[in-house]
PDB file of C-alpha atoms in Angstrom:
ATOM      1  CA  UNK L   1      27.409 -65.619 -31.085  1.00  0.00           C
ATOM      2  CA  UNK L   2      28.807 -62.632 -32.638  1.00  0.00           C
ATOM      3  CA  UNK L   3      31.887 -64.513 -33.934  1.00  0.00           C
ATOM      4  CA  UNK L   4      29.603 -67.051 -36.099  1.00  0.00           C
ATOM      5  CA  UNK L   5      27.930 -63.471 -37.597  1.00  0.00           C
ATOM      6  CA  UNK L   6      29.146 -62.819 -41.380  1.00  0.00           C
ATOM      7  CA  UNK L   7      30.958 -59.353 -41.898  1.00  0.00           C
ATOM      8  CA  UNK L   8      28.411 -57.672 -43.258  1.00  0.00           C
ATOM      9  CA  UNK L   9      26.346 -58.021 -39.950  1.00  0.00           C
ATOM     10  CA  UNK L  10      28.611 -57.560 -37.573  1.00  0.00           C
ATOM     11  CA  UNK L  11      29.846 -54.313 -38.874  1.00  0.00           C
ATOM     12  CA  UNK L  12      26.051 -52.941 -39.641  1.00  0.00           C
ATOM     13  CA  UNK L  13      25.629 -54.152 -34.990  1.00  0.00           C
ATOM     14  CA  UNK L  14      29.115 -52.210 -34.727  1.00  0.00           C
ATOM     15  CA  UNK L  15      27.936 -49.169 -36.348  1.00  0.00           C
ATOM     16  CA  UNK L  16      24.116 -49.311 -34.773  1.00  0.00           C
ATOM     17  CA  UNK L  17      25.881 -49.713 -31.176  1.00  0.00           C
ATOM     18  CA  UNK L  18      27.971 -46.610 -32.093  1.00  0.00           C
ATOM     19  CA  UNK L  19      25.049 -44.872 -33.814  1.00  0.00           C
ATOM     20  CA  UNK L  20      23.100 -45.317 -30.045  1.00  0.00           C
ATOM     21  CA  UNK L  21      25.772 -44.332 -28.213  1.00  0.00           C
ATOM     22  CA  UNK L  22      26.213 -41.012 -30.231  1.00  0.00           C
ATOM     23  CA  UNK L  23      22.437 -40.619 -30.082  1.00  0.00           C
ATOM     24  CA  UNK L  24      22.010 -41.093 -26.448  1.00  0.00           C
ATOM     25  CA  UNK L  25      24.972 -38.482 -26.285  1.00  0.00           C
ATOM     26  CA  UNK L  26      23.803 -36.335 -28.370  1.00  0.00           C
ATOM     27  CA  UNK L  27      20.041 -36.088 -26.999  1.00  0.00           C
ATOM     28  CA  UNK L  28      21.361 -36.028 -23.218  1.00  0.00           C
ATOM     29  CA  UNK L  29      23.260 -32.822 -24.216  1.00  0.00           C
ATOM     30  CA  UNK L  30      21.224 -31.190 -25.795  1.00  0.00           C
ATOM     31  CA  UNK L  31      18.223 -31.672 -22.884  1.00  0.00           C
ATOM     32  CA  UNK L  32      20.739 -30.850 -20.214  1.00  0.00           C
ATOM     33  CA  UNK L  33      21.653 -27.599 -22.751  1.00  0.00           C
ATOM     34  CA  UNK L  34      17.494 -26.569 -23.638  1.00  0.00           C
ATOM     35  CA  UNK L  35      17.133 -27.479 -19.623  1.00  0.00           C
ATOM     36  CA  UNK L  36      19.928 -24.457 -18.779  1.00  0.00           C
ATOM     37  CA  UNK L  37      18.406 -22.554 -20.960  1.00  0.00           C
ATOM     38  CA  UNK L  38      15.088 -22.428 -20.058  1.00  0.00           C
ATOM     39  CA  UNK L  39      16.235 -22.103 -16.475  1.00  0.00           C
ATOM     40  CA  UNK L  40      18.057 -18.978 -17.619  1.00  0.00           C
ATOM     41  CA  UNK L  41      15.277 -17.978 -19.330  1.00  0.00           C
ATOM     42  CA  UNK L  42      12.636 -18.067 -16.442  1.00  0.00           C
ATOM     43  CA  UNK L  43      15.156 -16.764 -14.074  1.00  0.00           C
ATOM     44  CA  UNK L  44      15.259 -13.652 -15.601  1.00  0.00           C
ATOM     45  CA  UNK L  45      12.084 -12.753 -16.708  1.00  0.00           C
ATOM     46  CA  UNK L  46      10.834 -13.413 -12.575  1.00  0.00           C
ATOM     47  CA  UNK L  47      13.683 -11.161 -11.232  1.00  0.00           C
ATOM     48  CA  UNK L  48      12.854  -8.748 -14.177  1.00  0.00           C
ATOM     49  CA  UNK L  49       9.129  -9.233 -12.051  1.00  0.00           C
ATOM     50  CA  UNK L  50      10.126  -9.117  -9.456  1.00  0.00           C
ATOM     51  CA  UNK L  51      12.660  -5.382 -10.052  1.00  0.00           C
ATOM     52  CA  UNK L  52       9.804  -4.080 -11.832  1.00  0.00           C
ATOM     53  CA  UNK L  53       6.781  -4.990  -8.655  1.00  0.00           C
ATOM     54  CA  UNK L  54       9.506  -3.924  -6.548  1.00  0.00           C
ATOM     55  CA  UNK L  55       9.667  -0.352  -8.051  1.00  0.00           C
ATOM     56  CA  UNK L  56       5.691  -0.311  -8.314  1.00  0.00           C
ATOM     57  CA  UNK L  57       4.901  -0.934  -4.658  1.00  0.00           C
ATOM     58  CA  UNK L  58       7.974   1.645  -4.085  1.00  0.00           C
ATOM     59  CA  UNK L  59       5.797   4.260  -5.672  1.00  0.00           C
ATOM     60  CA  UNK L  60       2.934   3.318  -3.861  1.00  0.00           C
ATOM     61  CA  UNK L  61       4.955   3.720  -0.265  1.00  0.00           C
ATOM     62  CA  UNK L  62       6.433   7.046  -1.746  1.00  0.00           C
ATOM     63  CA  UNK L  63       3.229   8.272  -2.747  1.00  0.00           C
ATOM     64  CA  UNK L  64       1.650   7.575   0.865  1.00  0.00           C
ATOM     65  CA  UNK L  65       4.693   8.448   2.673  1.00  0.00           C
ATOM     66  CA  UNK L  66       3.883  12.058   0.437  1.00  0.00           C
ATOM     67  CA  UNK L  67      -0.046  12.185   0.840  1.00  0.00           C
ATOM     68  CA  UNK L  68       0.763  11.331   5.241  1.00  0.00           C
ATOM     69  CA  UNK L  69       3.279  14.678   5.029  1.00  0.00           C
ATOM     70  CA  UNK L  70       1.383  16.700   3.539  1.00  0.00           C
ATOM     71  CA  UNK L  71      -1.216  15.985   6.149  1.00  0.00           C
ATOM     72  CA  UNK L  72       1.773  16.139   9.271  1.00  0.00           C
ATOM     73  CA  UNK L  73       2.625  19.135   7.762  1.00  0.00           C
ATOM     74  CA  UNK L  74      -0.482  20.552   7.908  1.00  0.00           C
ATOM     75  CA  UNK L  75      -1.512  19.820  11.238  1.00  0.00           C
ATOM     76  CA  UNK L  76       1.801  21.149  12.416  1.00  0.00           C
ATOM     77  CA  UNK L  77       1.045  24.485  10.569  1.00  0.00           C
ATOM     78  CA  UNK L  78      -2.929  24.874  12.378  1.00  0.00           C
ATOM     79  CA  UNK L  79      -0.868  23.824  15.887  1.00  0.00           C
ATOM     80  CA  UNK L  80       1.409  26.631  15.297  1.00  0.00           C
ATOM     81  CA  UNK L  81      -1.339  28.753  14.274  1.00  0.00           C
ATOM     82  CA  UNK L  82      -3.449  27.796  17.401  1.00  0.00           C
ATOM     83  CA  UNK L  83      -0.367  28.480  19.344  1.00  0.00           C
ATOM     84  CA  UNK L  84       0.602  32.015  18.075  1.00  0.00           C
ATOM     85  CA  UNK L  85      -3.414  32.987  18.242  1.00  0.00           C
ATOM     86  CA  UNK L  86      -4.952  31.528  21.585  1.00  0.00           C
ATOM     87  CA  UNK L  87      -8.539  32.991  20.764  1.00  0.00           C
ATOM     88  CA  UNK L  88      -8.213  30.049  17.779  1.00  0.00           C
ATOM     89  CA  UNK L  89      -7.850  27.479  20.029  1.00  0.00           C
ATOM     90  CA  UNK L  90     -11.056  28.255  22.466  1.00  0.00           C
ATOM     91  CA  UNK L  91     -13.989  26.288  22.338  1.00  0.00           C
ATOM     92  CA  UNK L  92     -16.476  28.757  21.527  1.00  0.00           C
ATOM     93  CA  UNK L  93     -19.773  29.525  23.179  1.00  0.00           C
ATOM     94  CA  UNK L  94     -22.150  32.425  22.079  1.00  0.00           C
ATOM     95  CA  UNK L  95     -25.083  32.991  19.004  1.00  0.00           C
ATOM     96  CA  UNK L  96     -26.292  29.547  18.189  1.00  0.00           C
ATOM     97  CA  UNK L  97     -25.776  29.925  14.678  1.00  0.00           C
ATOM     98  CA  UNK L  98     -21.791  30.597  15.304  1.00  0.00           C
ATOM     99  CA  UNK L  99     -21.649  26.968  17.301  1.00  0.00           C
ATOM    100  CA  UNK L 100     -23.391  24.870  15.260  1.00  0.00           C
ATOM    101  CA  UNK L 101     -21.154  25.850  12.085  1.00  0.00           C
ATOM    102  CA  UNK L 102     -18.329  24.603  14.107  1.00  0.00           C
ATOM    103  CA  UNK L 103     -20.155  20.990  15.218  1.00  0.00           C
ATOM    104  CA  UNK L 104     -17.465  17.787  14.023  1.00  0.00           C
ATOM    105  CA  UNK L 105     -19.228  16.071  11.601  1.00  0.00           C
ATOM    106  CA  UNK L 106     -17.883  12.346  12.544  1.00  0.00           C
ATOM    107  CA  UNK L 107     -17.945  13.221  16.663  1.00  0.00           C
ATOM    108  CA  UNK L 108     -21.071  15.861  16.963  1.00  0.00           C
ATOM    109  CA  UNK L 109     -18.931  18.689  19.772  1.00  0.00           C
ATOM    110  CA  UNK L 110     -18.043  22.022  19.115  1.00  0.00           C
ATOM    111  CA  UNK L 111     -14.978  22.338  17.895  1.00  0.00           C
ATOM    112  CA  UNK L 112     -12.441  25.182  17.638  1.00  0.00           C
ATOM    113  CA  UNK L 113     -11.647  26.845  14.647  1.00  0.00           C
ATOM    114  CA  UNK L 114      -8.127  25.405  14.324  1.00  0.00           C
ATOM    115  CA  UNK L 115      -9.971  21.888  14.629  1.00  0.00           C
ATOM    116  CA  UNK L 116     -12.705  22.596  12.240  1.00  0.00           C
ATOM    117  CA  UNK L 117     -10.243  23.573   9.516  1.00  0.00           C
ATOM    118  CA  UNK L 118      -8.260  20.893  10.528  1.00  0.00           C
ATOM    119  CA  UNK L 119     -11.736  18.463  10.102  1.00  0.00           C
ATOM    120  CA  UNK L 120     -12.337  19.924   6.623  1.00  0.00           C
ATOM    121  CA  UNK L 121      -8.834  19.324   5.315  1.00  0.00           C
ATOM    122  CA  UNK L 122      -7.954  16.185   7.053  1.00  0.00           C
ATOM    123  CA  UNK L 123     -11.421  14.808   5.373  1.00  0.00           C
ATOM    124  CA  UNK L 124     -11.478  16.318   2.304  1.00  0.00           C
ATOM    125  CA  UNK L 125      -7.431  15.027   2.150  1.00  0.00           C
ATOM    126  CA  UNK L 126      -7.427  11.977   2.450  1.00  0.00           C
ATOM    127  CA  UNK L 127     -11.056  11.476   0.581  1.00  0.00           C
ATOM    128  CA  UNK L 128      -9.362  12.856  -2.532  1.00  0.00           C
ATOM    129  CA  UNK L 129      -6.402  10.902  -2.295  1.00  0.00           C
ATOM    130  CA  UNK L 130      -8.108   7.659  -1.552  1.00  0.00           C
ATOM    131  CA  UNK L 131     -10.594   8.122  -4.609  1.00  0.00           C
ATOM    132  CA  UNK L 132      -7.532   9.740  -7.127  1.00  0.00           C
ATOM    133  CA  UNK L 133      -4.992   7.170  -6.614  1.00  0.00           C
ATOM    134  CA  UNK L 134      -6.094   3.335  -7.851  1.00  0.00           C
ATOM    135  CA  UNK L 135      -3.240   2.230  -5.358  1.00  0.00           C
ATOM    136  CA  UNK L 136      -4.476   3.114  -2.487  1.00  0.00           C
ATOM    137  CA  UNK L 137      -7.431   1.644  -0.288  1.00  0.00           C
ATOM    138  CA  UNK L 138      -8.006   3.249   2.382  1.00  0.00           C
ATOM    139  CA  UNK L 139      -6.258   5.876   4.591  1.00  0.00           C
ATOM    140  CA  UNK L 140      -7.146   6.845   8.281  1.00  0.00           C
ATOM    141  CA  UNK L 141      -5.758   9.845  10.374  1.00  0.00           C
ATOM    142  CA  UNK L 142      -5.865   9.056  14.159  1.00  0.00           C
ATOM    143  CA  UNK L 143      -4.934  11.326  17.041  1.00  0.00           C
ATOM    144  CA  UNK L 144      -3.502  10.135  21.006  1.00  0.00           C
ATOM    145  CA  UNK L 145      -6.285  10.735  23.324  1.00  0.00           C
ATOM    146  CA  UNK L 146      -7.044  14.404  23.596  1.00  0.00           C
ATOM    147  CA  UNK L 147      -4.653  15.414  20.970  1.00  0.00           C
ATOM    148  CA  UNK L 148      -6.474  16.441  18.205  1.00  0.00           C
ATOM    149  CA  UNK L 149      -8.541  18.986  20.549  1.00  0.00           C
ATOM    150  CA  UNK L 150      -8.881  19.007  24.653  1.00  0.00           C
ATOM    151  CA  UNK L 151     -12.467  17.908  24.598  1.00  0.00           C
ATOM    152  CA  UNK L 152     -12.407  14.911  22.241  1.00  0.00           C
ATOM    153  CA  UNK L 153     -10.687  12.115  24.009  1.00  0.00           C
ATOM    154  CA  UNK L 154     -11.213  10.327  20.519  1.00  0.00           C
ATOM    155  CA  UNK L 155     -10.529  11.238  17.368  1.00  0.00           C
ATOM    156  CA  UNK L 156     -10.052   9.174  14.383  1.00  0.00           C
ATOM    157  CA  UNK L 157     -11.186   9.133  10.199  1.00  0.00           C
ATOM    158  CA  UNK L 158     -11.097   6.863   7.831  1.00  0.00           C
ATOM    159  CA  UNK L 159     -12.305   6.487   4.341  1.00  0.00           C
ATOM    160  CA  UNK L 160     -12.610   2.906   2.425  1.00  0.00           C
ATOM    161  CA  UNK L 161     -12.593   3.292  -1.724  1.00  0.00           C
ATOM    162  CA  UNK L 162     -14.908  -0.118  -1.034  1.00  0.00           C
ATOM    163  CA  UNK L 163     -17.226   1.342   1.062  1.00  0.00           C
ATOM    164  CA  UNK L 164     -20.429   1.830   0.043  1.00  0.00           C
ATOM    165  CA  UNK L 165     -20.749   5.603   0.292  1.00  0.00           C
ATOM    166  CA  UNK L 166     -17.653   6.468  -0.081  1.00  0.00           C
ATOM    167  CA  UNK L 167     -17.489   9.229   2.222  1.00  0.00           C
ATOM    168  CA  UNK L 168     -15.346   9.641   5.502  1.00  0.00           C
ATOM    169  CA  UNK L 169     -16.543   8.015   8.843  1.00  0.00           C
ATOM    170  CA  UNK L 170     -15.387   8.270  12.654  1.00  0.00           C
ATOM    171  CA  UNK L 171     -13.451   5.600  12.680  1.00  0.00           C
ATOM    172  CA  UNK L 172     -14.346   5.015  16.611  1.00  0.00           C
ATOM    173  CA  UNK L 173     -12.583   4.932  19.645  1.00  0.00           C
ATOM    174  CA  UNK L 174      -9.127   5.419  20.806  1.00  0.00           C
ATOM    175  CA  UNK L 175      -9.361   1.992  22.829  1.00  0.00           C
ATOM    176  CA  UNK L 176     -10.550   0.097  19.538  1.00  0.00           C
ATOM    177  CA  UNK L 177      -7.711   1.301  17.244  1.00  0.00           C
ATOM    178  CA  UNK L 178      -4.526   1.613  19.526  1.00  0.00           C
ATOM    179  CA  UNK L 179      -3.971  -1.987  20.128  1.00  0.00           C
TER     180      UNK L 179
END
């Protein structure tokens, strides 16, 4: 068929054959080329994500891993305290009045002085760090049975930045929490 075909034609079929065959070329390059690319392209803008999420929640850890020291510290300070002053540590009896300022807000027993202090801090602590830093939740302090003072077996507090008060609750008992 192609042999019967005058010159003219069979030169314009020539050329349009080459003419594909670049074009196919020519567009399978350059998809394989804008495909590379993009893949490039969306490769690093998720690991620059993911580098830049990994530093955020970094600061988050460092700035609980902070806030949970300062409160370790602390009770290891009122321990020592306790320790070098024995009349700190007693649970006290005597004028009404005297008692009742040192009742536990969350547990409702006397406490000592060391453990009152300890109270006010640990909840005023981690209230303020819970409702001053958008990264954290919630926070909870919780003691081994009869750590926190020798006539709680329980102790535990917890504030929620959800809740609906807002203000630091028992967070119950040592069964409940230390499985």
């Amino acid at each position: 068929m192609i042999k019967k075909l005058n010159l003219s034609r069979k030169l314009s079929l020539i050329l349009g054959i080459i003419l594909l065959a670049v074009f196919v070329l020519l567009i399978s390059m350059t998809a394989i080329l804008s495909r590379n690319a993009i893949v490039q392209t969306v490769n690093g803008e998720l690991t620059t994500k993911a580098k830049m999420n990994g530093i955020q929640i970094q600061q988050i850890f460092d700035e609980a891993d902070q806030s949970a020291g300062n409160v370790k510290q602390y009770m290891e300070r009122a321990y020592q305290t306790a320790e070098d002053t024995p009349q700190l540590n007693l649970i006290p009896t005597g004028p009404e009045t005297y008692v009742s300022q040192l009742q536990s807000q969350f547990y409702h027993k006397t406490l000592t002085q060391v453990g009152r202090d300890a109270e006010k801090y640990l909840s005023e602590s981690i209230r303020n760090i819970v409702s001053t830093n958008p990264d954290i939740e919630s926070m909870l302090v919780l003691f081994e049975p009869y750590q926190f003072q020798p006539n709680l077996k329980d102790y535990g507090i917890y504030v929620n930045k959800k809740s609906q008060s807002g203000q630091v609750e028992a967070y119950g008992e040592y069964d409940q929490y230390s499985n």
